[in-house]
Amino acid sequence: MTSRILHDFLVHDIRGAENPLDRLARPLHDLRISVMDRCNFRCPYCMPKEQFHDNYRFLKSGERLSFDEIVRLSRLFAALGVRKLRLTGGEPLLRANLPDLVGDLSGVAGIEDIALTTNGVLLAQHAVDLKAHGLRRITVSLDTLDEEIFKRMSGGFAALGQVLSGIDAAIAAGLPVKINAVIERGLNDDGVFGLLEYFRGRPVTVRFIEFMDVGNRNQWRPGLVVPSGELAARIHERWPIHPVSQNYQGEVAKRWRFDDGGGEIGFISSVSQPFCGACSRARLSSEGKFYTCLFASHGLDLRKPLRGGADDRELQQLIRDTWLARSDRYSELRGASPDSGQAGNSGQARKIEMYYIGG
Ligand SMILES: C[S@@+](CC[C@H](N)C(=O)[O-])C[C@H]1O[C@@H](n2cnc3c(N)ncnc32)[C@H](O)[C@@H]1O
Ligand code: SF4
């Protein structure tokens, strides 16, 4: 009897949503939705252009999920425990009428939080509308304040001023803003001081992300990763910082604060301190494939049954079964086998690209 009660407790949360646990007892809580596989940048760590002569194959618009399809799937994910949605890409602001999608998703029962990750180039013109339609917070990717390095890290675009205006517009619109900076050794690691100088004391949290071996194209090597511990020590020498506790269980970034009241910063350390154990994130690609890990090679096609007339119960069963069978913990296993990426990301099973799966 006790085990029955415990089981019911584990699979249903207090709002009555079913909450399946995967094989490592992790609930389904977050859904990242790639609304657009295209991007107006070519960041070398994500969509490098030189090497492949921009030889990308993008989806045709009819191949991408429509807003109605995204909303329907979000409703089914919410019924299985998802509470947070993050719209991403590619560059999500390239998707026409994105605020309308935010508005539709705000009406989905169970969804408590809708966030957006963007490179910020088009943000200034959309910030007010996004907020008005129910967006709760925004993450802007910005790796450096050095114009030259910015150009290199965006694939040749001189758009730093536009990104900074986008950040200002988001703050003015009342959106909480975080900055994501991918740090690559020898490229922008010295630039962290410039970023912090600029944002310290402003209502913005800068988070440093270890360069990851996502996808197959970015020439990742362990030597290019600046471990968060090393970066934190370098920052601490200049501005003393102290760790603060997590906002919630499973939070991806480790939080630190400046001793002098200059605000908060974060570190996302998928390489040096993997956090697979608490990973409750599912991902939906622009064409409707459901992935259970950022480093996955295969996803479950939900668009086919969706467009083939499957009813909600059938679709939900597919999602539930996939989550129940999940055992991914790529980052924890990285380096454990000769195939795992320790020596770079060229010789292993083809992973899905980040711009496609949604970062
Ligand atoms: C794929 S992007 C999509 C959203 C949007 N285009 C942007 O850049 O914010 C999402 C996040 O993934 C991060 N990212 C991409 N490739 C990465 C890599 N190899 N290692 C670490 N983070 C990466 C980006 O910096 C960005 O913050
Ligand atoms: S990180 Fe974002 S902005 Fe850069 S290429 Fe990838 S999708 Fe585009």
mmCIF file with all atom_site columns, C-alpha atoms in Angstrom, residues 137-275:
data_model
loop_
_atom_site.group_PDB
_atom_site.id
_atom_site.type_symbol
_atom_site.label_atom_id
_atom_site.label_alt_id
_atom_site.label_comp_id
_atom_site.label_asym_id
_atom_site.label_entity_id
_atom_site.label_seq_id
_atom_site.pdbx_PDB_ins_code
_atom_site.Cartn_x
_atom_site.Cartn_y
_atom_site.Cartn_z
_atom_site.occupancy
_atom_site.B_iso_or_equiv
_atom_site.pdbx_formal_charge
_atom_site.auth_seq_id
_atom_site.auth_comp_id
_atom_site.auth_asym_id
_atom_site.auth_atom_id
_atom_site.pdbx_PDB_model_num
ATOM 1   C CA . ARG A 1 137 ? 12.341 36.584 -19.275 1.00 0.00 ? 137 ARG A CA 1
ATOM 2   C CA . ILE A 1 138 ? 15.032 36.705 -21.900 1.00 0.00 ? 138 ILE A CA 1
ATOM 3   C CA . THR A 1 139 ? 18.546 35.422 -22.410 1.00 0.00 ? 139 THR A CA 1
ATOM 4   C CA . VAL A 1 140 ? 20.745 37.292 -24.864 1.00 0.00 ? 140 VAL A CA 1
ATOM 5   C CA . SER A 1 141 ? 23.876 35.608 -26.176 1.00 0.00 ? 141 SER A CA 1
ATOM 6   C CA . LEU A 1 142 ? 26.834 37.982 -26.164 1.00 0.00 ? 142 LEU A CA 1
ATOM 7   C CA . ASP A 1 143 ? 30.367 36.622 -25.999 1.00 0.00 ? 143 ASP A CA 1
ATOM 8   C CA . THR A 1 144 ? 32.452 39.788 -25.944 1.00 0.00 ? 144 THR A CA 1
ATOM 9   C CA . LEU A 1 145 ? 32.364 43.586 -26.093 1.00 0.00 ? 145 LEU A CA 1
ATOM 10  C CA . ASP A 1 146 ? 35.418 43.751 -28.317 1.00 0.00 ? 146 ASP A CA 1
ATOM 11  C CA . GLU A 1 147 ? 34.188 44.728 -31.821 1.00 0.00 ? 147 GLU A CA 1
ATOM 12  C CA . GLU A 1 148 ? 36.805 42.656 -33.652 1.00 0.00 ? 148 GLU A CA 1
ATOM 13  C CA . ILE A 1 149 ? 36.313 39.531 -31.577 1.00 0.00 ? 149 ILE A CA 1
ATOM 14  C CA . PHE A 1 150 ? 32.544 39.988 -31.750 1.00 0.00 ? 150 PHE A CA 1
ATOM 15  C CA . LYS A 1 151 ? 32.826 39.952 -35.520 1.00 0.00 ? 151 LYS A CA 1
ATOM 16  C CA . ARG A 1 152 ? 34.836 36.745 -35.456 1.00 0.00 ? 152 ARG A CA 1
ATOM 17  C CA . MET A 1 153 ? 32.505 35.071 -32.962 1.00 0.00 ? 153 MET A CA 1
ATOM 18  C CA . SER A 1 154 ? 29.361 35.940 -34.909 1.00 0.00 ? 154 SER A CA 1
ATOM 19  C CA . GLY A 1 155 ? 30.759 34.820 -38.255 1.00 0.00 ? 155 GLY A CA 1
ATOM 20  C CA . GLY A 1 156 ? 31.576 38.243 -39.665 1.00 0.00 ? 156 GLY A CA 1
ATOM 21  C CA . PHE A 1 157 ? 28.702 40.426 -38.497 1.00 0.00 ? 157 PHE A CA 1
ATOM 22  C CA . ALA A 1 158 ? 29.355 43.874 -37.075 1.00 0.00 ? 158 ALA A CA 1
ATOM 23  C CA . ALA A 1 159 ? 26.186 43.949 -35.025 1.00 0.00 ? 159 ALA A CA 1
ATOM 24  C CA . LEU A 1 160 ? 27.480 44.568 -31.516 1.00 0.00 ? 160 LEU A CA 1
ATOM 25  C CA . GLY A 1 161 ? 25.665 47.911 -31.254 1.00 0.00 ? 161 GLY A CA 1
ATOM 26  C CA . GLN A 1 162 ? 22.370 46.311 -32.280 1.00 0.00 ? 162 GLN A CA 1
ATOM 27  C CA . VAL A 1 163 ? 22.741 43.596 -29.649 1.00 0.00 ? 163 VAL A CA 1
ATOM 28  C CA . LEU A 1 164 ? 23.459 46.172 -26.930 1.00 0.00 ? 164 LEU A CA 1
ATOM 29  C CA . SER A 1 165 ? 20.422 48.205 -28.020 1.00 0.00 ? 165 SER A CA 1
ATOM 30  C CA . GLY A 1 166 ? 18.355 45.017 -27.884 1.00 0.00 ? 166 GLY A CA 1
ATOM 31  C CA . ILE A 1 167 ? 19.477 44.405 -24.300 1.00 0.00 ? 167 ILE A CA 1
ATOM 32  C CA . ASP A 1 168 ? 18.600 47.993 -23.332 1.00 0.00 ? 168 ASP A CA 1
ATOM 33  C CA . ALA A 1 169 ? 15.187 47.632 -24.982 1.00 0.00 ? 169 ALA A CA 1
ATOM 34  C CA . ALA A 1 170 ? 14.482 44.389 -23.094 1.00 0.00 ? 170 ALA A CA 1
ATOM 35  C CA . ILE A 1 171 ? 15.403 46.011 -19.770 1.00 0.00 ? 171 ILE A CA 1
ATOM 36  C CA . ALA A 1 172 ? 13.257 49.041 -20.592 1.00 0.00 ? 172 ALA A CA 1
ATOM 37  C CA . ALA A 1 173 ? 10.352 46.725 -21.449 1.00 0.00 ? 173 ALA A CA 1
ATOM 38  C CA . GLY A 1 174 ? 10.602 45.206 -17.967 1.00 0.00 ? 174 GLY A CA 1
ATOM 39  C CA . LEU A 1 175 ? 12.023 41.833 -18.984 1.00 0.00 ? 175 LEU A CA 1
ATOM 40  C CA . PRO A 1 176 ? 14.558 40.213 -16.637 1.00 0.00 ? 176 PRO A CA 1
ATOM 41  C CA . VAL A 1 177 ? 17.715 39.771 -18.751 1.00 0.00 ? 177 VAL A CA 1
ATOM 42  C CA . LYS A 1 178 ? 20.530 37.257 -18.611 1.00 0.00 ? 178 LYS A CA 1
ATOM 43  C CA . ILE A 1 179 ? 23.571 37.269 -20.859 1.00 0.00 ? 179 ILE A CA 1
ATOM 44  C CA . ASN A 1 180 ? 25.079 33.992 -22.113 1.00 0.00 ? 180 ASN A CA 1
ATOM 45  C CA . ALA A 1 181 ? 28.754 34.204 -23.061 1.00 0.00 ? 181 ALA A CA 1
ATOM 46  C CA . VAL A 1 182 ? 30.467 31.153 -24.551 1.00 0.00 ? 182 VAL A CA 1
ATOM 47  C CA . ILE A 1 183 ? 34.133 31.301 -23.555 1.00 0.00 ? 183 ILE A CA 1
ATOM 48  C CA . GLU A 1 184 ? 36.846 29.874 -25.787 1.00 0.00 ? 184 GLU A CA 1
ATOM 49  C CA . ARG A 1 185 ? 40.434 29.771 -24.581 1.00 0.00 ? 185 ARG A CA 1
ATOM 50  C CA . GLY A 1 186 ? 42.688 32.172 -26.427 1.00 0.00 ? 186 GLY A CA 1
ATOM 51  C CA . LEU A 1 187 ? 39.788 33.871 -28.172 1.00 0.00 ? 187 LEU A CA 1
ATOM 52  C CA . ASN A 1 188 ? 37.557 35.740 -25.710 1.00 0.00 ? 188 ASN A CA 1
ATOM 53  C CA . ASP A 1 189 ? 38.605 34.549 -22.255 1.00 0.00 ? 189 ASP A CA 1
ATOM 54  C CA . ASP A 1 190 ? 40.415 37.812 -21.516 1.00 0.00 ? 190 ASP A CA 1
ATOM 55  C CA . GLY A 1 191 ? 37.271 39.651 -22.622 1.00 0.00 ? 191 GLY A CA 1
ATOM 56  C CA . VAL A 1 192 ? 35.255 38.457 -19.613 1.00 0.00 ? 192 VAL A CA 1
ATOM 57  C CA . PHE A 1 193 ? 36.541 41.493 -17.717 1.00 0.00 ? 193 PHE A CA 1
ATOM 58  C CA . GLY A 1 194 ? 35.163 43.875 -20.331 1.00 0.00 ? 194 GLY A CA 1
ATOM 59  C CA . LEU A 1 195 ? 31.776 42.165 -20.210 1.00 0.00 ? 195 LEU A CA 1
ATOM 60  C CA . LEU A 1 196 ? 31.680 42.300 -16.424 1.00 0.00 ? 196 LEU A CA 1
ATOM 61  C CA . GLU A 1 197 ? 32.859 45.886 -16.310 1.00 0.00 ? 197 GLU A CA 1
ATOM 62  C CA . TYR A 1 198 ? 29.956 46.844 -18.576 1.00 0.00 ? 198 TYR A CA 1
ATOM 63  C CA . PHE A 1 199 ? 27.207 44.838 -16.867 1.00 0.00 ? 199 PHE A CA 1
ATOM 64  C CA . ARG A 1 200 ? 28.248 45.001 -13.189 1.00 0.00 ? 200 ARG A CA 1
ATOM 65  C CA . GLY A 1 201 ? 25.741 47.060 -11.294 1.00 0.00 ? 201 GLY A CA 1
ATOM 66  C CA . ARG A 1 202 ? 23.094 46.729 -14.036 1.00 0.00 ? 202 ARG A CA 1
ATOM 67  C CA . PRO A 1 203 ? 19.981 44.551 -13.706 1.00 0.00 ? 203 PRO A CA 1
ATOM 68  C CA . VAL A 1 204 ? 21.587 41.825 -15.824 1.00 0.00 ? 204 VAL A CA 1
ATOM 69  C CA . THR A 1 205 ? 23.170 38.491 -14.869 1.00 0.00 ? 205 THR A CA 1
ATOM 70  C CA . VAL A 1 206 ? 26.124 37.467 -17.014 1.00 0.00 ? 206 VAL A CA 1
ATOM 71  C CA . ARG A 1 207 ? 26.614 33.695 -17.310 1.00 0.00 ? 207 ARG A CA 1
ATOM 72  C CA . PHE A 1 208 ? 29.754 32.120 -18.677 1.00 0.00 ? 208 PHE A CA 1
ATOM 73  C CA . ILE A 1 209 ? 29.285 28.916 -20.657 1.00 0.00 ? 209 ILE A CA 1
ATOM 74  C CA . GLU A 1 210 ? 32.029 26.391 -21.221 1.00 0.00 ? 210 GLU A CA 1
ATOM 75  C CA . PHE A 1 211 ? 32.549 25.769 -24.926 1.00 0.00 ? 211 PHE A CA 1
ATOM 76  C CA . MET A 1 212 ? 30.768 22.455 -25.559 1.00 0.00 ? 212 MET A CA 1
ATOM 77  C CA . ASP A 1 213 ? 31.182 19.663 -28.064 1.00 0.00 ? 213 ASP A CA 1
ATOM 78  C CA . VAL A 1 214 ? 27.674 20.044 -29.449 1.00 0.00 ? 214 VAL A CA 1
ATOM 79  C CA . GLY A 1 215 ? 27.073 19.051 -33.051 1.00 0.00 ? 215 GLY A CA 1
ATOM 80  C CA . ASN A 1 216 ? 29.796 17.866 -35.407 1.00 0.00 ? 216 ASN A CA 1
ATOM 81  C CA . ARG A 1 217 ? 31.145 20.981 -37.069 1.00 0.00 ? 217 ARG A CA 1
ATOM 82  C CA . ASN A 1 218 ? 32.667 23.259 -34.481 1.00 0.00 ? 218 ASN A CA 1
ATOM 83  C CA . GLN A 1 219 ? 36.181 21.780 -34.212 1.00 0.00 ? 219 GLN A CA 1
ATOM 84  C CA . TRP A 1 220 ? 35.784 21.424 -30.444 1.00 0.00 ? 220 TRP A CA 1
ATOM 85  C CA . ARG A 1 221 ? 38.860 20.331 -28.519 1.00 0.00 ? 221 ARG A CA 1
ATOM 86  C CA . PRO A 1 222 ? 39.200 19.976 -24.738 1.00 0.00 ? 222 PRO A CA 1
ATOM 87  C CA . GLY A 1 223 ? 42.065 22.487 -24.787 1.00 0.00 ? 223 GLY A CA 1
ATOM 88  C CA . LEU A 1 224 ? 39.672 25.230 -25.951 1.00 0.00 ? 224 LEU A CA 1
ATOM 89  C CA . VAL A 1 225 ? 37.501 24.876 -22.854 1.00 0.00 ? 225 VAL A CA 1
ATOM 90  C CA . VAL A 1 226 ? 38.168 27.281 -19.987 1.00 0.00 ? 226 VAL A CA 1
ATOM 91  C CA . PRO A 1 227 ? 36.902 25.369 -16.928 1.00 0.00 ? 227 PRO A CA 1
ATOM 92  C CA . SER A 1 228 ? 34.538 27.483 -14.837 1.00 0.00 ? 228 SER A CA 1
ATOM 93  C CA . GLY A 1 229 ? 36.703 26.961 -11.751 1.00 0.00 ? 229 GLY A CA 1
ATOM 94  C CA . GLU A 1 230 ? 39.650 28.610 -13.495 1.00 0.00 ? 230 GLU A CA 1
ATOM 95  C CA . LEU A 1 231 ? 37.511 31.475 -14.786 1.00 0.00 ? 231 LEU A CA 1
ATOM 96  C CA . ALA A 1 232 ? 35.919 32.069 -11.381 1.00 0.00 ? 232 ALA A CA 1
ATOM 97  C CA . ALA A 1 233 ? 39.384 32.246 -9.808  1.00 0.00 ? 233 ALA A CA 1
ATOM 98  C CA . ARG A 1 234 ? 40.518 34.804 -12.406 1.00 0.00 ? 234 ARG A CA 1
ATOM 99  C CA . ILE A 1 235 ? 37.429 36.933 -11.789 1.00 0.00 ? 235 ILE A CA 1
ATOM 100 C CA . HIS A 1 236 ? 37.800 36.588 -8.021  1.00 0.00 ? 236 HIS A CA 1
ATOM 101 C CA . GLU A 1 237 ? 41.291 38.093 -8.193  1.00 0.00 ? 237 GLU A CA 1
ATOM 102 C CA . ARG A 1 238 ? 39.881 41.237 -9.762  1.00 0.00 ? 238 ARG A CA 1
ATOM 103 C CA . TRP A 1 239 ? 36.482 41.440 -8.014  1.00 0.00 ? 239 TRP A CA 1
ATOM 104 C CA . PRO A 1 240 ? 36.021 39.035 -5.083  1.00 0.00 ? 240 PRO A CA 1
ATOM 105 C CA . ILE A 1 241 ? 32.951 36.805 -5.490  1.00 0.00 ? 241 ILE A CA 1
ATOM 106 C CA . HIS A 1 242 ? 31.173 34.269 -3.302  1.00 0.00 ? 242 HIS A CA 1
ATOM 107 C CA . PRO A 1 243 ? 28.827 31.387 -4.240  1.00 0.00 ? 243 PRO A CA 1
ATOM 108 C CA . VAL A 1 244 ? 25.101 31.616 -3.580  1.00 0.00 ? 244 VAL A CA 1
ATOM 109 C CA . SER A 1 245 ? 22.574 28.799 -3.363  1.00 0.00 ? 245 SER A CA 1
ATOM 110 C CA . GLN A 1 246 ? 20.509 27.570 -6.289  1.00 0.00 ? 246 GLN A CA 1
ATOM 111 C CA . ASN A 1 247 ? 17.186 29.232 -7.077  1.00 0.00 ? 247 ASN A CA 1
ATOM 112 C CA . TYR A 1 248 ? 15.624 25.811 -7.653  1.00 0.00 ? 248 TYR A CA 1
ATOM 113 C CA . GLN A 1 249 ? 16.689 22.198 -7.870  1.00 0.00 ? 249 GLN A CA 1
ATOM 114 C CA . GLY A 1 250 ? 18.261 21.354 -11.217 1.00 0.00 ? 250 GLY A CA 1
ATOM 115 C CA . GLU A 1 251 ? 19.288 24.948 -12.019 1.00 0.00 ? 251 GLU A CA 1
ATOM 116 C CA . VAL A 1 252 ? 21.853 24.760 -14.796 1.00 0.00 ? 252 VAL A CA 1
ATOM 117 C CA . ALA A 1 253 ? 24.022 27.722 -13.799 1.00 0.00 ? 253 ALA A CA 1
ATOM 118 C CA . LYS A 1 254 ? 26.043 27.875 -10.587 1.00 0.00 ? 254 LYS A CA 1
ATOM 119 C CA . ARG A 1 255 ? 25.397 31.313 -9.085  1.00 0.00 ? 255 ARG A CA 1
ATOM 120 C CA . TRP A 1 256 ? 27.977 33.696 -7.596  1.00 0.00 ? 256 TRP A CA 1
ATOM 121 C CA . ARG A 1 257 ? 27.761 37.247 -6.297  1.00 0.00 ? 257 ARG A CA 1
ATOM 122 C CA . PHE A 1 258 ? 30.257 40.084 -6.157  1.00 0.00 ? 258 PHE A CA 1
ATOM 123 C CA . ASP A 1 259 ? 31.261 40.787 -2.557  1.00 0.00 ? 259 ASP A CA 1
ATOM 124 C CA . ASP A 1 260 ? 30.979 44.518 -3.229  1.00 0.00 ? 260 ASP A CA 1
ATOM 125 C CA . GLY A 1 261 ? 27.303 44.376 -4.229  1.00 0.00 ? 261 GLY A CA 1
ATOM 126 C CA . GLY A 1 262 ? 28.018 44.536 -7.982  1.00 0.00 ? 262 GLY A CA 1
ATOM 127 C CA . GLY A 1 263 ? 25.395 41.864 -8.717  1.00 0.00 ? 263 GLY A CA 1
ATOM 128 C CA . GLU A 1 264 ? 25.271 38.247 -9.708  1.00 0.00 ? 264 GLU A CA 1
ATOM 129 C CA . ILE A 1 265 ? 27.085 36.110 -12.267 1.00 0.00 ? 265 ILE A CA 1
ATOM 130 C CA . GLY A 1 266 ? 26.728 32.460 -13.260 1.00 0.00 ? 266 GLY A CA 1
ATOM 131 C CA . PHE A 1 267 ? 28.736 29.581 -14.688 1.00 0.00 ? 267 PHE A CA 1
ATOM 132 C CA . ILE A 1 268 ? 27.380 26.835 -16.912 1.00 0.00 ? 268 ILE A CA 1
ATOM 133 C CA . SER A 1 269 ? 29.910 24.043 -16.733 1.00 0.00 ? 269 SER A CA 1
ATOM 134 C CA . SER A 1 270 ? 28.611 21.207 -18.842 1.00 0.00 ? 270 SER A CA 1
ATOM 135 C CA . VAL A 1 271 ? 32.159 19.992 -19.565 1.00 0.00 ? 271 VAL A CA 1
ATOM 136 C CA . SER A 1 272 ? 33.973 20.342 -16.226 1.00 0.00 ? 272 SER A CA 1
ATOM 137 C CA . GLN A 1 273 ? 30.981 19.751 -13.912 1.00 0.00 ? 273 GLN A CA 1
ATOM 138 C CA . PRO A 1 274 ? 28.247 17.913 -15.845 1.00 0.00 ? 274 PRO A CA 1
ATOM 139 C CA . PHE A 1 275 ? 24.720 18.313 -14.509 1.00 0.00 ? 275 PHE A CA 1
#
